[in-house]
PDB file of C-alpha atoms and ligand atoms in Angstrom:
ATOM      1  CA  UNK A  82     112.103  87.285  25.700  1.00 89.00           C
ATOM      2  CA  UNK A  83     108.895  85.354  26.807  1.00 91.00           C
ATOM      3  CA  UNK A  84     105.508  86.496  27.430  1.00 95.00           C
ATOM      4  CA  UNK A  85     104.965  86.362  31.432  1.00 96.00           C
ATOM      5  CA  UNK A  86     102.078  84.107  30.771  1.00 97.00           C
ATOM      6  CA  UNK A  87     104.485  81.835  28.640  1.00 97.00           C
ATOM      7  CA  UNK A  88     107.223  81.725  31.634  1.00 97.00           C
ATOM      8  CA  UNK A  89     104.513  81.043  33.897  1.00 97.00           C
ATOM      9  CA  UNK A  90     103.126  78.361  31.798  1.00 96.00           C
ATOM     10  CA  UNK A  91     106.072  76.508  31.908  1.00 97.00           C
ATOM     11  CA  UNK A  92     106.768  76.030  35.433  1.00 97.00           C
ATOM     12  CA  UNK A  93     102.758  75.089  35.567  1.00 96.00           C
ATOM     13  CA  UNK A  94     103.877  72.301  33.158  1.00 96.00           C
ATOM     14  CA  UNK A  95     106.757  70.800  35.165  1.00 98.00           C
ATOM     15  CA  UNK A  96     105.832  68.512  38.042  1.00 97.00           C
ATOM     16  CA  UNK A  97     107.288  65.527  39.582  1.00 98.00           C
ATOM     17  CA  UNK A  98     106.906  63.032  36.858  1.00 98.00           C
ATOM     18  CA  UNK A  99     106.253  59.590  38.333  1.00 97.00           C
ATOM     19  CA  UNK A 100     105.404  57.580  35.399  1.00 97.00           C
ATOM     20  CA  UNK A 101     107.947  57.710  32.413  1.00 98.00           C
ATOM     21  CA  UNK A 102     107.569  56.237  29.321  1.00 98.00           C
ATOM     22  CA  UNK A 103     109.466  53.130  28.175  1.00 98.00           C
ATOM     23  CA  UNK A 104     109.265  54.297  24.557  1.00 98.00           C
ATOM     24  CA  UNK A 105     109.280  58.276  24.038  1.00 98.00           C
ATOM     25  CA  UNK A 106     113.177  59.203  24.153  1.00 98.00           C
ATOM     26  CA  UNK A 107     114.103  62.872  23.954  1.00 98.00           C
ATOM     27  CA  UNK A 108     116.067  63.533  21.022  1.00 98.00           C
ATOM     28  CA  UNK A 109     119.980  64.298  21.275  1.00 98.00           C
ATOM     29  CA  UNK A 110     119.469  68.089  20.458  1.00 98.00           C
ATOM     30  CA  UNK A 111     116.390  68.672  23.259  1.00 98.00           C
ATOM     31  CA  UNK A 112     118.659  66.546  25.614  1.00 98.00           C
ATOM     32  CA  UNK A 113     122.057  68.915  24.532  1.00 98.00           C
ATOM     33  CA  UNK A 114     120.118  71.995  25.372  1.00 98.00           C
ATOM     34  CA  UNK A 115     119.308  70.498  29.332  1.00 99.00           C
ATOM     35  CA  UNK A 116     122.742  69.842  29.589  1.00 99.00           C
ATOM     36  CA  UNK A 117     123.784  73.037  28.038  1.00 99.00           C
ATOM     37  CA  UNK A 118     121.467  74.809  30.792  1.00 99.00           C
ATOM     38  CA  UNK A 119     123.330  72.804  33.576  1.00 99.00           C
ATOM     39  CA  UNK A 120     126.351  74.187  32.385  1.00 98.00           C
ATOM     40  CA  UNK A 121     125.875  77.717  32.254  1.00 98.00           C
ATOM     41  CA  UNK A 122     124.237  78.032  35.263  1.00 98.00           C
ATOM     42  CA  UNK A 123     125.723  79.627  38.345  1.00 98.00           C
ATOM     43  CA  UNK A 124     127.971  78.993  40.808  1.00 98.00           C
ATOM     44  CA  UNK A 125     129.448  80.383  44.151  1.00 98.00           C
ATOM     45  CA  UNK A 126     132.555  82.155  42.946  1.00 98.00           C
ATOM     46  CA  UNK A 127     131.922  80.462  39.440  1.00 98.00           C
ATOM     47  CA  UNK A 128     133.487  77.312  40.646  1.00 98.00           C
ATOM     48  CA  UNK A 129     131.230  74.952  39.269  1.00 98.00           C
ATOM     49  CA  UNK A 130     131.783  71.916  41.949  1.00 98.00           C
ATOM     50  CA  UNK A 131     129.804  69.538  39.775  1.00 98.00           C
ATOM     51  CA  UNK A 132     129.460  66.945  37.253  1.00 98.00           C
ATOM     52  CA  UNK A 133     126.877  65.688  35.533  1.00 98.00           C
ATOM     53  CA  UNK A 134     126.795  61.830  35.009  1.00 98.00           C
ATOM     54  CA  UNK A 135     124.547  60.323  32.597  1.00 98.00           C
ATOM     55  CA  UNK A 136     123.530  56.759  32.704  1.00 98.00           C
ATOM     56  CA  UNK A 137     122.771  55.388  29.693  1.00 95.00           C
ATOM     57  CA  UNK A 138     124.419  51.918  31.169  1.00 96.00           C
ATOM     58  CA  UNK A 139     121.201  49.492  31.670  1.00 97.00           C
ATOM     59  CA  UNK A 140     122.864  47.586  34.183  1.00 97.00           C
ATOM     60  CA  UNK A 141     124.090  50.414  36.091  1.00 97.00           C
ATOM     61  CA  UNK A 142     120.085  51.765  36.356  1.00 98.00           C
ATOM     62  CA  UNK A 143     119.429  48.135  37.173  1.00 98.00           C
ATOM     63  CA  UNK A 144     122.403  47.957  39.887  1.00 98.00           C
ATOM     64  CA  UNK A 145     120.949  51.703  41.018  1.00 98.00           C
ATOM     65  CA  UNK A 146     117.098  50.387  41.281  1.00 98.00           C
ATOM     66  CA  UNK A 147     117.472  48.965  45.130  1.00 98.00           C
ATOM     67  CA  UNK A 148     118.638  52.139  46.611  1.00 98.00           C
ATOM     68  CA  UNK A 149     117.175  54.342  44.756  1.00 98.00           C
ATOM     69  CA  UNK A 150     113.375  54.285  46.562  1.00 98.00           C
ATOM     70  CA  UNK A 151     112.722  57.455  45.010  1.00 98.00           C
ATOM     71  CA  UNK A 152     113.610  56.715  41.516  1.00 97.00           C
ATOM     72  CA  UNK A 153     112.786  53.532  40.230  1.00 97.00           C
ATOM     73  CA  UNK A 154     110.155  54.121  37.521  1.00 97.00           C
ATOM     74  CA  UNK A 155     112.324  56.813  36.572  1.00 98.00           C
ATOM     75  CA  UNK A 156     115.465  53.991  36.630  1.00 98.00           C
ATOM     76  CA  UNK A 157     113.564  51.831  34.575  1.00 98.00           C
ATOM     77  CA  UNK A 158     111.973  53.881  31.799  1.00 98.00           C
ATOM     78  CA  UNK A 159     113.298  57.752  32.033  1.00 98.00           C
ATOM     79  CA  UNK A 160     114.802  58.624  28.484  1.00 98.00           C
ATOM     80  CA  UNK A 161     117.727  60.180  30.527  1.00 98.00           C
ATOM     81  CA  UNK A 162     118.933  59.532  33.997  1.00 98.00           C
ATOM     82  CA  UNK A 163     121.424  61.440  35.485  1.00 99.00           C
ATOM     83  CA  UNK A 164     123.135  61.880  39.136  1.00 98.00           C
ATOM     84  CA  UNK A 165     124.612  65.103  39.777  1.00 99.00           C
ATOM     85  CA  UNK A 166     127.594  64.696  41.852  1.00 99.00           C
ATOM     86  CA  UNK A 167     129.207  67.375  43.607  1.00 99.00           C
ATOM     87  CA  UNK A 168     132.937  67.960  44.464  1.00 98.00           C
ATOM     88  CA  UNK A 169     134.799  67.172  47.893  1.00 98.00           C
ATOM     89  CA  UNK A 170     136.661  69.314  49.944  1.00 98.00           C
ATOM     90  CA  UNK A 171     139.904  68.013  48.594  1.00 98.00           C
ATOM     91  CA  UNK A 172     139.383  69.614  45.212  1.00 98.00           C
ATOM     92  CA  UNK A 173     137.567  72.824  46.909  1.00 98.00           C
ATOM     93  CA  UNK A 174     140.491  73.983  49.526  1.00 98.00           C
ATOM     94  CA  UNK A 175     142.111  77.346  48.119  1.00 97.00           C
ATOM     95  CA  UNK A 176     145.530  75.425  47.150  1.00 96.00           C
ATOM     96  CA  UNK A 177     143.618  72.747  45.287  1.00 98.00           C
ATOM     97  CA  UNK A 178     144.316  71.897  41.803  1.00 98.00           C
ATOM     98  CA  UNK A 179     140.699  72.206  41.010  1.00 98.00           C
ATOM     99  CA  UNK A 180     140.186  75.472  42.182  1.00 98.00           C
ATOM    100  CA  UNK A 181     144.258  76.448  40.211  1.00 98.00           C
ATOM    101  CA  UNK A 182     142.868  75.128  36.894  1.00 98.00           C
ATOM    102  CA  UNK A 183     139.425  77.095  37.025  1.00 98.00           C
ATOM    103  CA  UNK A 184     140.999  80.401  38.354  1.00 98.00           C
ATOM    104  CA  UNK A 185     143.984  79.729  35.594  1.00 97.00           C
ATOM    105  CA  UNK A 186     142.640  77.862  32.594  1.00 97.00           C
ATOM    106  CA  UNK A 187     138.753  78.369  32.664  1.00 98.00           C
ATOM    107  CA  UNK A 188     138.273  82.067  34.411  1.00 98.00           C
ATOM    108  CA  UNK A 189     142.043  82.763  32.410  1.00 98.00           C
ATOM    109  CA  UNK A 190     142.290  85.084  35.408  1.00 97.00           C
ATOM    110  CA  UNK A 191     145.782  87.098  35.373  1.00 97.00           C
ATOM    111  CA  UNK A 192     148.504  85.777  37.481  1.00 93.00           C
ATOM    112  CA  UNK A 193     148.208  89.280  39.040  1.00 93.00           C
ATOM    113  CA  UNK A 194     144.821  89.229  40.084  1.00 96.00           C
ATOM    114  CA  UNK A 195     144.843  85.227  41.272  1.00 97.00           C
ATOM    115  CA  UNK A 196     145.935  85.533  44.601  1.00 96.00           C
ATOM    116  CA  UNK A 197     143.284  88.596  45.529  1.00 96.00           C
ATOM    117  CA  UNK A 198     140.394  86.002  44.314  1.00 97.00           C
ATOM    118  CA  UNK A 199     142.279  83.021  46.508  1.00 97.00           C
ATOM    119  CA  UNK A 200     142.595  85.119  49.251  1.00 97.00           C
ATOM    120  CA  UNK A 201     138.938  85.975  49.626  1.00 96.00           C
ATOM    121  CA  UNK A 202     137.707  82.808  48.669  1.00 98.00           C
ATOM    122  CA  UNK A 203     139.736  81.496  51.378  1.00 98.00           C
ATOM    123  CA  UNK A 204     138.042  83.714  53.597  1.00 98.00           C
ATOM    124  CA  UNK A 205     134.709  82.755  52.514  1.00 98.00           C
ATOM    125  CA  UNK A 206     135.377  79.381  53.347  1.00 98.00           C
ATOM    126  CA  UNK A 207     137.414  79.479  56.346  1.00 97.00           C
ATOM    127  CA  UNK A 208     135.628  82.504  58.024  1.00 97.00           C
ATOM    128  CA  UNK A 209     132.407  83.680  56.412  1.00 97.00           C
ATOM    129  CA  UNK A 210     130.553  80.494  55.731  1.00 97.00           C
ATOM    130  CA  UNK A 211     133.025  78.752  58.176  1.00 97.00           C
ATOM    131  CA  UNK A 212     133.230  75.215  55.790  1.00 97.00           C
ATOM    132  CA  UNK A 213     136.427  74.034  55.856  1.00 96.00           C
ATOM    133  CA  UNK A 214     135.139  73.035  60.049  1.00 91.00           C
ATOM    134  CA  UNK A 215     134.144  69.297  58.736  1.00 91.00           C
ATOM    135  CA  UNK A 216     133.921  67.188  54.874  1.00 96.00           C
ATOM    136  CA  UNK A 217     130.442  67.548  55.405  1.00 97.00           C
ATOM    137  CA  UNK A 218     129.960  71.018  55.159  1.00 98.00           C
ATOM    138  CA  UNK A 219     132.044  71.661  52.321  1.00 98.00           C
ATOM    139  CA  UNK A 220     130.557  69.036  50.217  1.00 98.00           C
ATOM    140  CA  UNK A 221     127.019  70.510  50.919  1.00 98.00           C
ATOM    141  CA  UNK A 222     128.201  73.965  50.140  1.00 98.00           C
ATOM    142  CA  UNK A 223     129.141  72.026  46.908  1.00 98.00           C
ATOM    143  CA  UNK A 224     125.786  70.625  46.605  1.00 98.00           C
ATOM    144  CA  UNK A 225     123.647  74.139  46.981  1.00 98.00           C
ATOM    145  CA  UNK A 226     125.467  74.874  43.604  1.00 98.00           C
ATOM    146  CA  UNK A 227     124.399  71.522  42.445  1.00 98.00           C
ATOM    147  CA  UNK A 228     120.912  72.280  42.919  1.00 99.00           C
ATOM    148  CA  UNK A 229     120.936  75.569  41.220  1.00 99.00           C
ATOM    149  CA  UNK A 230     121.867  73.524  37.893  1.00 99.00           C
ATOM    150  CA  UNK A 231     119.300  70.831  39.103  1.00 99.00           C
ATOM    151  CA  UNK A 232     116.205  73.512  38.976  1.00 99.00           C
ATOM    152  CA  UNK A 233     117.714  75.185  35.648  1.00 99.00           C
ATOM    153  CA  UNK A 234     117.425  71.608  33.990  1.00 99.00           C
ATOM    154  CA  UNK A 235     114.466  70.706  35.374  1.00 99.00           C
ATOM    155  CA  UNK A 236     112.900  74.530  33.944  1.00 98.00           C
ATOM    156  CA  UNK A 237     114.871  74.063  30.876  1.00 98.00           C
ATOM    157  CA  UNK A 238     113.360  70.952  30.304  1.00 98.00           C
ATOM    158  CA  UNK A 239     109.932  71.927  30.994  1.00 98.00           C
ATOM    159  CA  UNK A 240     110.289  74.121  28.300  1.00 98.00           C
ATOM    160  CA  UNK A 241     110.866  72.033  25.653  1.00 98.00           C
ATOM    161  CA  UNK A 242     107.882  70.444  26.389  1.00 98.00           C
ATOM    162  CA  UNK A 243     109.959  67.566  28.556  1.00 98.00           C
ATOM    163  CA  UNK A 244     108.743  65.728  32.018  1.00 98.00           C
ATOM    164  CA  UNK A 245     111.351  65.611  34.594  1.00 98.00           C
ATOM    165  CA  UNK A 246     111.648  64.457  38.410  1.00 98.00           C
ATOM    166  CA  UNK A 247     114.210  65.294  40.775  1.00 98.00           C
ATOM    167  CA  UNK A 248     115.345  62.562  43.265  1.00 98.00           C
ATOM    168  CA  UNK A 249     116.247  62.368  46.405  1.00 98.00           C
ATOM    169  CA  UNK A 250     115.370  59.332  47.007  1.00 98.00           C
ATOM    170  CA  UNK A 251     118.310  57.138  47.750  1.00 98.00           C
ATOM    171  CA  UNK A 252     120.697  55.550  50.480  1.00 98.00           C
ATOM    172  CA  UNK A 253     123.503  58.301  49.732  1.00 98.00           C
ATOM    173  CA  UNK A 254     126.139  56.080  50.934  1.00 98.00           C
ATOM    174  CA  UNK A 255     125.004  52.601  48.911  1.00 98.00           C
ATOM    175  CA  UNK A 256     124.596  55.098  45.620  1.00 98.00           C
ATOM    176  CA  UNK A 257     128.259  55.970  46.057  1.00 98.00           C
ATOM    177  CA  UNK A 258     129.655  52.163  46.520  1.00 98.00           C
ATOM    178  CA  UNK A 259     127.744  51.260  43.280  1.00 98.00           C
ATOM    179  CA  UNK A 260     129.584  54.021  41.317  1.00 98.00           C
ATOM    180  CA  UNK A 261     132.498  53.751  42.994  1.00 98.00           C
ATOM    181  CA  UNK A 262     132.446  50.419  42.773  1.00 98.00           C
ATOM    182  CA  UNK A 263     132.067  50.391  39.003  1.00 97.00           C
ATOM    183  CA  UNK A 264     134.823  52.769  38.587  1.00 97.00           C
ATOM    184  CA  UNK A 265     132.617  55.741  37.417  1.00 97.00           C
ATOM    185  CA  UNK A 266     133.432  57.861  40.284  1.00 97.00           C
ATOM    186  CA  UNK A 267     136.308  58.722  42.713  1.00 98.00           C
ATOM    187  CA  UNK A 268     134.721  59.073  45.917  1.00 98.00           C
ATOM    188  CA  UNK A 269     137.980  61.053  46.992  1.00 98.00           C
ATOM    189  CA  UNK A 270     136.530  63.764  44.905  1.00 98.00           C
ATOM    190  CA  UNK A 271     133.256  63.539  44.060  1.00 98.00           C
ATOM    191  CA  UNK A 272     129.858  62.399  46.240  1.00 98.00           C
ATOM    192  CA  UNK A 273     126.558  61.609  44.880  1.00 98.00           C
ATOM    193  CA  UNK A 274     124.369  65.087  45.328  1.00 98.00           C
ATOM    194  CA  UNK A 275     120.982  64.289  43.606  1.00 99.00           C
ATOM    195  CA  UNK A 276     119.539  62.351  40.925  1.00 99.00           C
ATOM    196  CA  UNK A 277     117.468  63.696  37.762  1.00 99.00           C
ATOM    197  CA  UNK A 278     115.042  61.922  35.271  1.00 98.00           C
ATOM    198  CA  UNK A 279     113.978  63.189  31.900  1.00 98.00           C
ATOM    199  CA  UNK A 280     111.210  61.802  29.570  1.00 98.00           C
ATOM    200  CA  UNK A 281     107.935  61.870  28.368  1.00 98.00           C
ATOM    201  CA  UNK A 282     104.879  60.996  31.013  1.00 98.00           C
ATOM    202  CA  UNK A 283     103.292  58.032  30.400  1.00 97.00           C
ATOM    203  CA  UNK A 284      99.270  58.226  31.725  1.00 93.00           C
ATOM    204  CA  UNK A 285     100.939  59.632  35.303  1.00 92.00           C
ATOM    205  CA  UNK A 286      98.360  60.604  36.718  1.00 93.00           C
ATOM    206  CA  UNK A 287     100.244  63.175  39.314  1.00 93.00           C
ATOM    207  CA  UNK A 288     100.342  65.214  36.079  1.00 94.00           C
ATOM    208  CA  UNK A 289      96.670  66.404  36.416  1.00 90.00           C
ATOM    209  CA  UNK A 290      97.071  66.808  40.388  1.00 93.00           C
ATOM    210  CA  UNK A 291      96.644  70.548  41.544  1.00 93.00           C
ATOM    211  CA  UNK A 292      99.690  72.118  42.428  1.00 94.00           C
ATOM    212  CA  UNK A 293      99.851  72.010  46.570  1.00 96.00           C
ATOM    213  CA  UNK A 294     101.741  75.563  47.169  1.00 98.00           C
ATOM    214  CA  UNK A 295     101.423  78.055  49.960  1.00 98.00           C
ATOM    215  CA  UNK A 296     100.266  81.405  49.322  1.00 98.00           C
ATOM    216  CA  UNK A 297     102.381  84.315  48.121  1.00 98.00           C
ATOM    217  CA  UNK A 298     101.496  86.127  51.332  1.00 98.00           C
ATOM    218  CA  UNK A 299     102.843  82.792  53.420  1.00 98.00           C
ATOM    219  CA  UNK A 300     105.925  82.962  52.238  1.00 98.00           C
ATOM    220  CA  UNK A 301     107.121  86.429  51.020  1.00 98.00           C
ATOM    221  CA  UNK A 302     107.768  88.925  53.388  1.00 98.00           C
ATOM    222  CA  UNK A 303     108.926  92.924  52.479  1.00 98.00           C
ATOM    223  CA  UNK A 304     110.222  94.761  55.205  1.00 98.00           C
TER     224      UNK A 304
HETATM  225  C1  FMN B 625     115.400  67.912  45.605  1.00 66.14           C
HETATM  226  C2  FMN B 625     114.168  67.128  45.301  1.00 66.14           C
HETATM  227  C3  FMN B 625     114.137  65.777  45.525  1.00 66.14           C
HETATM  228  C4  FMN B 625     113.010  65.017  45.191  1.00 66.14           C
HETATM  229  N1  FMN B 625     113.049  63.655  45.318  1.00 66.14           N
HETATM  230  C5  FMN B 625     112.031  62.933  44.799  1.00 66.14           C
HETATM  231  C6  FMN B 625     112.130  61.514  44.716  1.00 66.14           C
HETATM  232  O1  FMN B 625     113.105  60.905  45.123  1.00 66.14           O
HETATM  233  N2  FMN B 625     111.111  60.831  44.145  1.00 66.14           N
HETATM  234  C7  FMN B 625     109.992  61.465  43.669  1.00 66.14           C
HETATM  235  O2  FMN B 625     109.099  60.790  43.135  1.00 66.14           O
HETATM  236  N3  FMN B 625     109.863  62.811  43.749  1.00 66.14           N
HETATM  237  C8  FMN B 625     110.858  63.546  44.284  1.00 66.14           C
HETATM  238  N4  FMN B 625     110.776  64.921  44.307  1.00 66.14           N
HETATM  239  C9  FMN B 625     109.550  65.568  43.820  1.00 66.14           C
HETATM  240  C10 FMN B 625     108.808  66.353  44.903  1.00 66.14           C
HETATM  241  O3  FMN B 625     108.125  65.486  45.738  1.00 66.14           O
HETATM  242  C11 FMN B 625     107.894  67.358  44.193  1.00 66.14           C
HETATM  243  O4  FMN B 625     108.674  68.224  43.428  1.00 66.14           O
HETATM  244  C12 FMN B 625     107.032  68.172  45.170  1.00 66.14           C
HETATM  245  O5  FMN B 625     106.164  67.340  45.870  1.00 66.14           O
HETATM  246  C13 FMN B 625     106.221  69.247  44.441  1.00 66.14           C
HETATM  247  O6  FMN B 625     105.422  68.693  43.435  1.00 66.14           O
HETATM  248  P1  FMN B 625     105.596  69.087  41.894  1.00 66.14           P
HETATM  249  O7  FMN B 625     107.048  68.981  41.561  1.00 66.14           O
HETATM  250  O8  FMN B 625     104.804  68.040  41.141  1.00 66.14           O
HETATM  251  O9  FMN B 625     105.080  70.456  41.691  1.00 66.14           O
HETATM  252  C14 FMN B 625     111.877  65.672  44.662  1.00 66.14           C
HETATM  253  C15 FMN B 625     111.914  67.059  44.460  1.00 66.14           C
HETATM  254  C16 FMN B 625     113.044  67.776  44.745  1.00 66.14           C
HETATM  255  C17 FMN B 625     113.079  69.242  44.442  1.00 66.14           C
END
């Protein structure tokens, strides 16, 4: 286990990394362990409603740069770019085939036991977090378990010593068209969530800004 002062150290590392370098690339074991941390993160009911895409496709960056506001050093330079896309309420609906194959072939949940798990995920859904009301919701629901493997990649990266900005920055519904468009994605199933660079920082200097947080006492409170 780490030192507190280590743990600490790392998230005083990570920041939003505006300036990549074009030349430092992470290496294919550093970049296996982010991805690795995506993957075992958590997920409501262990569904995992995401996927990770990772463009290494110049001309898709390129095609990405205009409606991505938020990302376009990143777009240009980051070692690794990736868009985190979360699943659609098709695939998320009790009697999906997603949610069959992850209850049956990934959880390898007993035929027994399946329908108790269905039926209260069903209530979830329908009655406790009321999101089967509109697409939106659903997909959003979807997305809060995107972001969960966003920060663990981001903290994982930081870790291994490697920059990292999160992005938000982008027309959501231009984004799709481009990798729709391309073929990449099936916009039946999957919507762009958020985007994610990795690299090395490249004389940024946002890296030797303060950190602007509110106080402990702002923001906790124990009843
Ligand atoms: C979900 C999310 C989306 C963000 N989108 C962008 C973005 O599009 N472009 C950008 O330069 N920074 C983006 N940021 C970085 C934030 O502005 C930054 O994390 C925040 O100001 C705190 O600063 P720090 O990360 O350097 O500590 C995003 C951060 C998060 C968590």
């Amino acid at each position: 286990m780490l030192q507190k002062d280590k743990l600490l150290e790392i998230f005083n590392f990570r920041y939003a990394c505006k300036r990549f370098s074009a030349t430092k690339k992470i290496s294919q074991e550093y970049f296996g362990v982010i991805l690795e941390s995506a993957r075992l993160s958590p997920s409501s009911f262990g569904f995992e409603p995401w996927k990770f895409l990772v463009l290494n496709d110049k001309t898709l960056r390129n095609a990405l740069k205009p409606v991505c506001w938020g990302g376009e050093n990143a777009l240009e330079n980051a070692s690794e770019f990736v868009v985190i896309l979360a699943r659609k309420k098709v695939d998320l609906v009790v009697d999906s085939a997603y949610i069959q194959y992850m209850i049956e072939e990934v959880q390898k949940i007993p035929s027994e036991i399946q329908k108790i798990k269905k039926d209260f995920f069903h209530r979830f859904l329908a009655e406790d977090f009321g999101l089967l009301k509109d697409d939106r919701k659903i997909f959003d629901w979807a997305g809060k378990q995107c972001y969960i493997a966003l920060a663990n990649m981001l903290t994982a990266a930081a870790a291994l010593g490697i920059d990292s900005c999160a992005i938000e920055g982008f027309n959501e519904e231009a984004a799709n068209k481009i990798l729709s468009d391309a073929g990449i994605i099936d916009t039946a199933h999957f919507g762009v969530c958020v985007m994610v660079a990795f690299g090395y920082r490249d004389n940024d200097k946002n890296a030797n800004r303060p950190k602007t947080r509110q106080s402990l006492e702002k923001i906790v409170q124990y009843v």
